[in-house]
Amino acid sequence: MSVEKTLSIIKPDATKRNLTGLINTKFEKAGLRIIAQKRLQLTRSMAEKFYEVHKDRPFYNDLVDFMISGPVVVQVLEGDNAVKLNRDVMGATNPEDAEEGTVRKEFAESIEANSVHGSDSLENAQKEISFFFANIELVT
Ligand code: IDP
Ligand code: MG
């Protein structure tokens, strides 16, 4: 097992419904430690840049609109195999496919408004963490 860091975002559908604490409880119960966290209103250009890998997908413009529709909470989670562990806690992209007990099964409203983002690889985690945080903000 290796200790990893991953980037998590609690999305606007969840912050609007005051679910930050309940979602954080799921992370902590799973053994993920929140070592950095801040609440932000993303600008359009930040959201476009963050989701640039999806810019040719049909849902890109709607996704950007959704991600700036309210505040987000960006956070760094640390733990053994944190990238995969967080993806397991999140559940499948489409809440209809997500397993019982996952964040998306319990809280997501739709395939788009699915409550959380999590990095999908260690390489992307490092890029996404540095998109939002300076090293001095990661307090292990
Ligand atoms: P992930 O968040 O599970 O890694 P990705 O495929 O990376 O899923 O998609 C990024 C985000 O784009 C999803 O979390 C969701 O908010 C949105 N999204 C993905 N697929 C669709 C779709 O088919 N329709 C609408 N939105 C989508
Ligand atoms: Mg993804």
PDB file of N, CA, C and O in Angstrom, residues 26-71:
ATOM      1  N   LYS A  26     -18.309  10.479   4.984  1.00  0.00           N
ATOM      2  CA  LYS A  26     -18.068   9.247   4.201  1.00  0.00           C
ATOM      3  C   LYS A  26     -16.580   9.090   3.887  1.00  0.00           C
ATOM      4  O   LYS A  26     -16.036   7.993   3.968  1.00  0.00           O
ATOM      5  N   PHE A  27     -15.934  10.205   3.509  1.00  0.00           N
ATOM      6  CA  PHE A  27     -14.495  10.123   3.227  1.00  0.00           C
ATOM      7  C   PHE A  27     -13.738   9.687   4.485  1.00  0.00           C
ATOM      8  O   PHE A  27     -12.883   8.797   4.438  1.00  0.00           O
ATOM      9  N   GLU A  28     -14.038  10.333   5.595  1.00  0.00           N
ATOM     10  CA  GLU A  28     -13.289  10.051   6.822  1.00  0.00           C
ATOM     11  C   GLU A  28     -13.539   8.633   7.320  1.00  0.00           C
ATOM     12  O   GLU A  28     -12.603   7.952   7.768  1.00  0.00           O
ATOM     13  N   LYS A  29     -14.788   8.169   7.218  1.00  0.00           N
ATOM     14  CA  LYS A  29     -15.086   6.793   7.655  1.00  0.00           C
ATOM     15  C   LYS A  29     -14.353   5.773   6.808  1.00  0.00           C
ATOM     16  O   LYS A  29     -14.033   4.680   7.268  1.00  0.00           O
ATOM     17  N   ALA A  30     -14.090   6.123   5.534  1.00  0.00           N
ATOM     18  CA  ALA A  30     -13.384   5.211   4.629  1.00  0.00           C
ATOM     19  C   ALA A  30     -11.873   5.240   4.846  1.00  0.00           C
ATOM     20  O   ALA A  30     -11.142   4.479   4.213  1.00  0.00           O
ATOM     21  N   GLY A  31     -11.401   6.150   5.694  1.00  0.00           N
ATOM     22  CA  GLY A  31      -9.963   6.215   5.969  1.00  0.00           C
ATOM     23  C   GLY A  31      -9.231   7.275   5.168  1.00  0.00           C
ATOM     24  O   GLY A  31      -7.996   7.285   5.130  1.00  0.00           O
ATOM     25  N   LEU A  32      -9.988   8.167   4.516  1.00  0.00           N
ATOM     26  CA  LEU A  32      -9.359   9.284   3.803  1.00  0.00           C
ATOM     27  C   LEU A  32      -9.295  10.490   4.738  1.00  0.00           C
ATOM     28  O   LEU A  32     -10.284  10.806   5.411  1.00  0.00           O
ATOM     29  N   ARG A  33      -8.129  11.136   4.771  1.00  0.00           N
ATOM     30  CA  ARG A  33      -7.934  12.307   5.638  1.00  0.00           C
ATOM     31  C   ARG A  33      -8.009  13.572   4.776  1.00  0.00           C
ATOM     32  O   ARG A  33      -7.348  13.648   3.735  1.00  0.00           O
ATOM     33  N   ILE A  34      -8.803  14.542   5.211  1.00  0.00           N
ATOM     34  CA  ILE A  34      -8.922  15.812   4.473  1.00  0.00           C
ATOM     35  C   ILE A  34      -7.764  16.703   4.924  1.00  0.00           C
ATOM     36  O   ILE A  34      -7.792  17.255   6.022  1.00  0.00           O
ATOM     37  N   ILE A  35      -6.739  16.807   4.071  1.00  0.00           N
ATOM     38  CA  ILE A  35      -5.532  17.543   4.474  1.00  0.00           C
ATOM     39  C   ILE A  35      -5.506  18.968   3.924  1.00  0.00           C
ATOM     40  O   ILE A  35      -4.600  19.739   4.245  1.00  0.00           O
ATOM     41  N   ALA A  36      -6.508  19.311   3.100  1.00  0.00           N
ATOM     42  CA  ALA A  36      -6.670  20.689   2.630  1.00  0.00           C
ATOM     43  C   ALA A  36      -8.105  20.821   2.149  1.00  0.00           C
ATOM     44  O   ALA A  36      -8.669  19.851   1.623  1.00  0.00           O
ATOM     45  N   GLN A  37      -8.679  21.996   2.340  1.00  0.00           N
ATOM     46  CA  GLN A  37     -10.075  22.172   1.927  1.00  0.00           C
ATOM     47  C   GLN A  37     -10.387  23.659   1.832  1.00  0.00           C
ATOM     48  O   GLN A  37     -10.024  24.420   2.712  1.00  0.00           O
ATOM     49  N   LYS A  38     -11.045  24.051   0.746  1.00  0.00           N
ATOM     50  CA  LYS A  38     -11.556  25.423   0.678  1.00  0.00           C
ATOM     51  C   LYS A  38     -12.798  25.509  -0.190  1.00  0.00           C
ATOM     52  O   LYS A  38     -12.972  24.714  -1.123  1.00  0.00           O
ATOM     53  N   ARG A  39     -13.659  26.471   0.161  1.00  0.00           N
ATOM     54  CA  ARG A  39     -14.901  26.679  -0.580  1.00  0.00           C
ATOM     55  C   ARG A  39     -14.664  27.812  -1.571  1.00  0.00           C
ATOM     56  O   ARG A  39     -14.135  28.861  -1.204  1.00  0.00           O
ATOM     57  N   LEU A  40     -15.034  27.575  -2.825  1.00  0.00           N
ATOM     58  CA  LEU A  40     -14.763  28.524  -3.911  1.00  0.00           C
ATOM     59  C   LEU A  40     -15.984  28.680  -4.799  1.00  0.00           C
ATOM     60  O   LEU A  40     -16.747  27.727  -4.970  1.00  0.00           O
ATOM     61  N   GLN A  41     -16.123  29.858  -5.398  1.00  0.00           N
ATOM     62  CA  GLN A  41     -17.017  30.014  -6.543  1.00  0.00           C
ATOM     63  C   GLN A  41     -16.126  29.975  -7.780  1.00  0.00           C
ATOM     64  O   GLN A  41     -15.333  30.899  -8.004  1.00  0.00           O
ATOM     65  N   LEU A  42     -16.196  28.904  -8.557  1.00  0.00           N
ATOM     66  CA  LEU A  42     -15.359  28.816  -9.757  1.00  0.00           C
ATOM     67  C   LEU A  42     -15.802  29.850 -10.780  1.00  0.00           C
ATOM     68  O   LEU A  42     -16.997  30.120 -10.926  1.00  0.00           O
ATOM     69  N   THR A  43     -14.835  30.392 -11.504  1.00  0.00           N
ATOM     70  CA  THR A  43     -15.170  31.224 -12.661  1.00  0.00           C
ATOM     71  C   THR A  43     -15.345  30.300 -13.861  1.00  0.00           C
ATOM     72  O   THR A  43     -14.893  29.141 -13.843  1.00  0.00           O
ATOM     73  N   ARG A  44     -15.977  30.831 -14.910  1.00  0.00           N
ATOM     74  CA  ARG A  44     -16.148  30.029 -16.128  1.00  0.00           C
ATOM     75  C   ARG A  44     -14.785  29.574 -16.668  1.00  0.00           C
ATOM     76  O   ARG A  44     -14.614  28.416 -17.031  1.00  0.00           O
ATOM     77  N   SER A  45     -13.817  30.465 -16.671  1.00  0.00           N
ATOM     78  CA  SER A  45     -12.531  30.069 -17.263  1.00  0.00           C
ATOM     79  C   SER A  45     -11.826  29.008 -16.425  1.00  0.00           C
ATOM     80  O   SER A  45     -11.170  28.114 -16.965  1.00  0.00           O
ATOM     81  N   MET A  46     -11.974  29.055 -15.100  1.00  0.00           N
ATOM     82  CA  MET A  46     -11.402  27.987 -14.266  1.00  0.00           C
ATOM     83  C   MET A  46     -12.068  26.654 -14.565  1.00  0.00           C
ATOM     84  O   MET A  46     -11.393  25.617 -14.697  1.00  0.00           O
ATOM     85  N   ALA A  47     -13.393  26.653 -14.639  1.00  0.00           N
ATOM     86  CA  ALA A  47     -14.123  25.391 -14.876  1.00  0.00           C
ATOM     87  C   ALA A  47     -13.790  24.842 -16.262  1.00  0.00           C
ATOM     88  O   ALA A  47     -13.602  23.635 -16.428  1.00  0.00           O
ATOM     89  N   GLU A  48     -13.697  25.733 -17.257  1.00  0.00           N
ATOM     90  CA  GLU A  48     -13.331  25.285 -18.614  1.00  0.00           C
ATOM     91  C   GLU A  48     -11.947  24.658 -18.616  1.00  0.00           C
ATOM     92  O   GLU A  48     -11.727  23.621 -19.246  1.00  0.00           O
ATOM     93  N   LYS A  49     -11.029  25.273 -17.893  1.00  0.00           N
ATOM     94  CA  LYS A  49      -9.658  24.766 -17.876  1.00  0.00           C
ATOM     95  C   LYS A  49      -9.594  23.434 -17.120  1.00  0.00           C
ATOM     96  O   LYS A  49      -8.944  22.488 -17.559  1.00  0.00           O
ATOM     97  N   PHE A  50     -10.284  23.372 -15.975  1.00  0.00           N
ATOM     98  CA  PHE A  50     -10.248  22.150 -15.170  1.00  0.00           C
ATOM     99  C   PHE A  50     -10.770  20.951 -15.964  1.00  0.00           C
ATOM    100  O   PHE A  50     -10.226  19.848 -15.874  1.00  0.00           O
ATOM    101  N   TYR A  51     -11.856  21.163 -16.732  1.00  0.00           N
ATOM    102  CA  TYR A  51     -12.479  20.061 -17.475  1.00  0.00           C
ATOM    103  C   TYR A  51     -12.067  20.037 -18.954  1.00  0.00           C
ATOM    104  O   TYR A  51     -12.769  19.439 -19.774  1.00  0.00           O
ATOM    105  N   GLU A  52     -10.913  20.652 -19.251  1.00  0.00           N
ATOM    106  CA  GLU A  52     -10.457  20.743 -20.644  1.00  0.00           C
ATOM    107  C   GLU A  52     -10.401  19.384 -21.363  1.00  0.00           C
ATOM    108  O   GLU A  52     -10.694  19.307 -22.560  1.00  0.00           O
ATOM    109  N   VAL A  53     -10.063  18.310 -20.621  1.00  0.00           N
ATOM    110  CA  VAL A  53      -9.997  16.975 -21.259  1.00  0.00           C
ATOM    111  C   VAL A  53     -11.333  16.567 -21.867  1.00  0.00           C
ATOM    112  O   VAL A  53     -11.367  15.722 -22.768  1.00  0.00           O
ATOM    113  N   HIS A  54     -12.419  17.174 -21.378  1.00  0.00           N
ATOM    114  CA  HIS A  54     -13.755  16.810 -21.882  1.00  0.00           C
ATOM    115  C   HIS A  54     -14.278  17.809 -22.912  1.00  0.00           C
ATOM    116  O   HIS A  54     -15.456  17.768 -23.256  1.00  0.00           O
ATOM    117  N   LYS A  55     -13.418  18.696 -23.425  1.00  0.00           N
ATOM    118  CA  LYS A  55     -13.956  19.814 -24.221  1.00  0.00           C
ATOM    119  C   LYS A  55     -14.639  19.388 -25.524  1.00  0.00           C
ATOM    120  O   LYS A  55     -15.481  20.129 -26.029  1.00  0.00           O
ATOM    121  N   ASP A  56     -14.330  18.190 -26.016  1.00  0.00           N
ATOM    122  CA  ASP A  56     -15.002  17.727 -27.236  1.00  0.00           C
ATOM    123  C   ASP A  56     -16.218  16.848 -26.957  1.00  0.00           C
ATOM    124  O   ASP A  56     -16.868  16.371 -27.895  1.00  0.00           O
ATOM    125  N   ARG A  57     -16.523  16.651 -25.679  1.00  0.00           N
ATOM    126  CA  ARG A  57     -17.672  15.803 -25.337  1.00  0.00           C
ATOM    127  C   ARG A  57     -18.952  16.653 -25.420  1.00  0.00           C
ATOM    128  O   ARG A  57     -18.924  17.860 -25.152  1.00  0.00           O
ATOM    129  N   PRO A  58     -20.078  16.014 -25.789  1.00  0.00           N
ATOM    130  CA  PRO A  58     -21.327  16.785 -25.961  1.00  0.00           C
ATOM    131  C   PRO A  58     -21.799  17.474 -24.676  1.00  0.00           C
ATOM    132  O   PRO A  58     -22.503  18.486 -24.748  1.00  0.00           O
ATOM    133  N   PHE A  59     -21.397  16.944 -23.517  1.00  0.00           N
ATOM    134  CA  PHE A  59     -21.893  17.505 -22.254  1.00  0.00           C
ATOM    135  C   PHE A  59     -21.001  18.617 -21.697  1.00  0.00           C
ATOM    136  O   PHE A  59     -21.287  19.167 -20.635  1.00  0.00           O
ATOM    137  N   TYR A  60     -19.929  18.978 -22.412  1.00  0.00           N
ATOM    138  CA  TYR A  60     -18.925  19.905 -21.853  1.00  0.00           C
ATOM    139  C   TYR A  60     -19.514  21.256 -21.437  1.00  0.00           C
ATOM    140  O   TYR A  60     -19.286  21.722 -20.313  1.00  0.00           O
ATOM    141  N   ASN A  61     -20.276  21.888 -22.334  1.00  0.00           N
ATOM    142  CA  ASN A  61     -20.787  23.238 -22.006  1.00  0.00           C
ATOM    143  C   ASN A  61     -21.749  23.196 -20.825  1.00  0.00           C
ATOM    144  O   ASN A  61     -21.692  24.060 -19.943  1.00  0.00           O
ATOM    145  N   ASP A  62     -22.622  22.191 -20.817  1.00  0.00           N
ATOM    146  CA  ASP A  62     -23.552  22.046 -19.693  1.00  0.00           C
ATOM    147  C   ASP A  62     -22.796  21.779 -18.392  1.00  0.00           C
ATOM    148  O   ASP A  62     -23.172  22.286 -17.338  1.00  0.00           O
ATOM    149  N   LEU A  63     -21.739  20.977 -18.485  1.00  0.00           N
ATOM    150  CA  LEU A  63     -20.945  20.646 -17.295  1.00  0.00           C
ATOM    151  C   LEU A  63     -20.298  21.912 -16.721  1.00  0.00           C
ATOM    152  O   LEU A  63     -20.328  22.137 -15.501  1.00  0.00           O
ATOM    153  N   VAL A  64     -19.755  22.744 -17.598  1.00  0.00           N
ATOM    154  CA  VAL A  64     -19.145  23.994 -17.132  1.00  0.00           C
ATOM    155  C   VAL A  64     -20.212  24.887 -16.489  1.00  0.00           C
ATOM    156  O   VAL A  64     -20.004  25.430 -15.392  1.00  0.00           O
ATOM    157  N   ASP A  65     -21.369  25.015 -17.130  1.00  0.00           N
ATOM    158  CA  ASP A  65     -22.462  25.819 -16.550  1.00  0.00           C
ATOM    159  C   ASP A  65     -22.837  25.295 -15.158  1.00  0.00           C
ATOM    160  O   ASP A  65     -23.031  26.066 -14.220  1.00  0.00           O
ATOM    161  N   PHE A  66     -22.937  23.977 -15.049  1.00  0.00           N
ATOM    162  CA  PHE A  66     -23.288  23.367 -13.763  1.00  0.00           C
ATOM    163  C   PHE A  66     -22.222  23.648 -12.706  1.00  0.00           C
ATOM    164  O   PHE A  66     -22.540  24.016 -11.569  1.00  0.00           O
ATOM    165  N   MET A  67     -20.962  23.516 -13.078  1.00  0.00           N
ATOM    166  CA  MET A  67     -19.883  23.665 -12.089  1.00  0.00           C
ATOM    167  C   MET A  67     -19.731  25.102 -11.581  1.00  0.00           C
ATOM    168  O   MET A  67     -19.104  25.315 -10.540  1.00  0.00           O
ATOM    169  N   ILE A  68     -20.286  26.065 -12.315  1.00  0.00           N
ATOM    170  CA  ILE A  68     -20.233  27.461 -11.844  1.00  0.00           C
ATOM    171  C   ILE A  68     -21.594  27.922 -11.325  1.00  0.00           C
ATOM    172  O   ILE A  68     -21.777  29.103 -11.040  1.00  0.00           O
ATOM    173  N   SER A  69     -22.544  26.998 -11.182  1.00  0.00           N
ATOM    174  CA  SER A  69     -23.903  27.367 -10.762  1.00  0.00           C
ATOM    175  C   SER A  69     -24.006  27.630  -9.262  1.00  0.00           C
ATOM    176  O   SER A  69     -25.060  28.048  -8.783  1.00  0.00           O
ATOM    177  N   GLY A  70     -22.935  27.394  -8.530  1.00  0.00           N
ATOM    178  CA  GLY A  70     -22.935  27.623  -7.088  1.00  0.00           C
ATOM    179  C   GLY A  70     -21.555  27.291  -6.551  1.00  0.00           C
ATOM    180  O   GLY A  70     -20.666  26.898  -7.319  1.00  0.00           O
ATOM    181  N   PRO A  71     -21.372  27.431  -5.245  1.00  0.00           N
ATOM    182  CA  PRO A  71     -20.051  27.154  -4.678  1.00  0.00           C
ATOM    183  C   PRO A  71     -19.657  25.680  -4.780  1.00  0.00           C
ATOM    184  O   PRO A  71     -20.521  24.792  -4.813  1.00  0.00           O
TER     185      PRO A  71
END
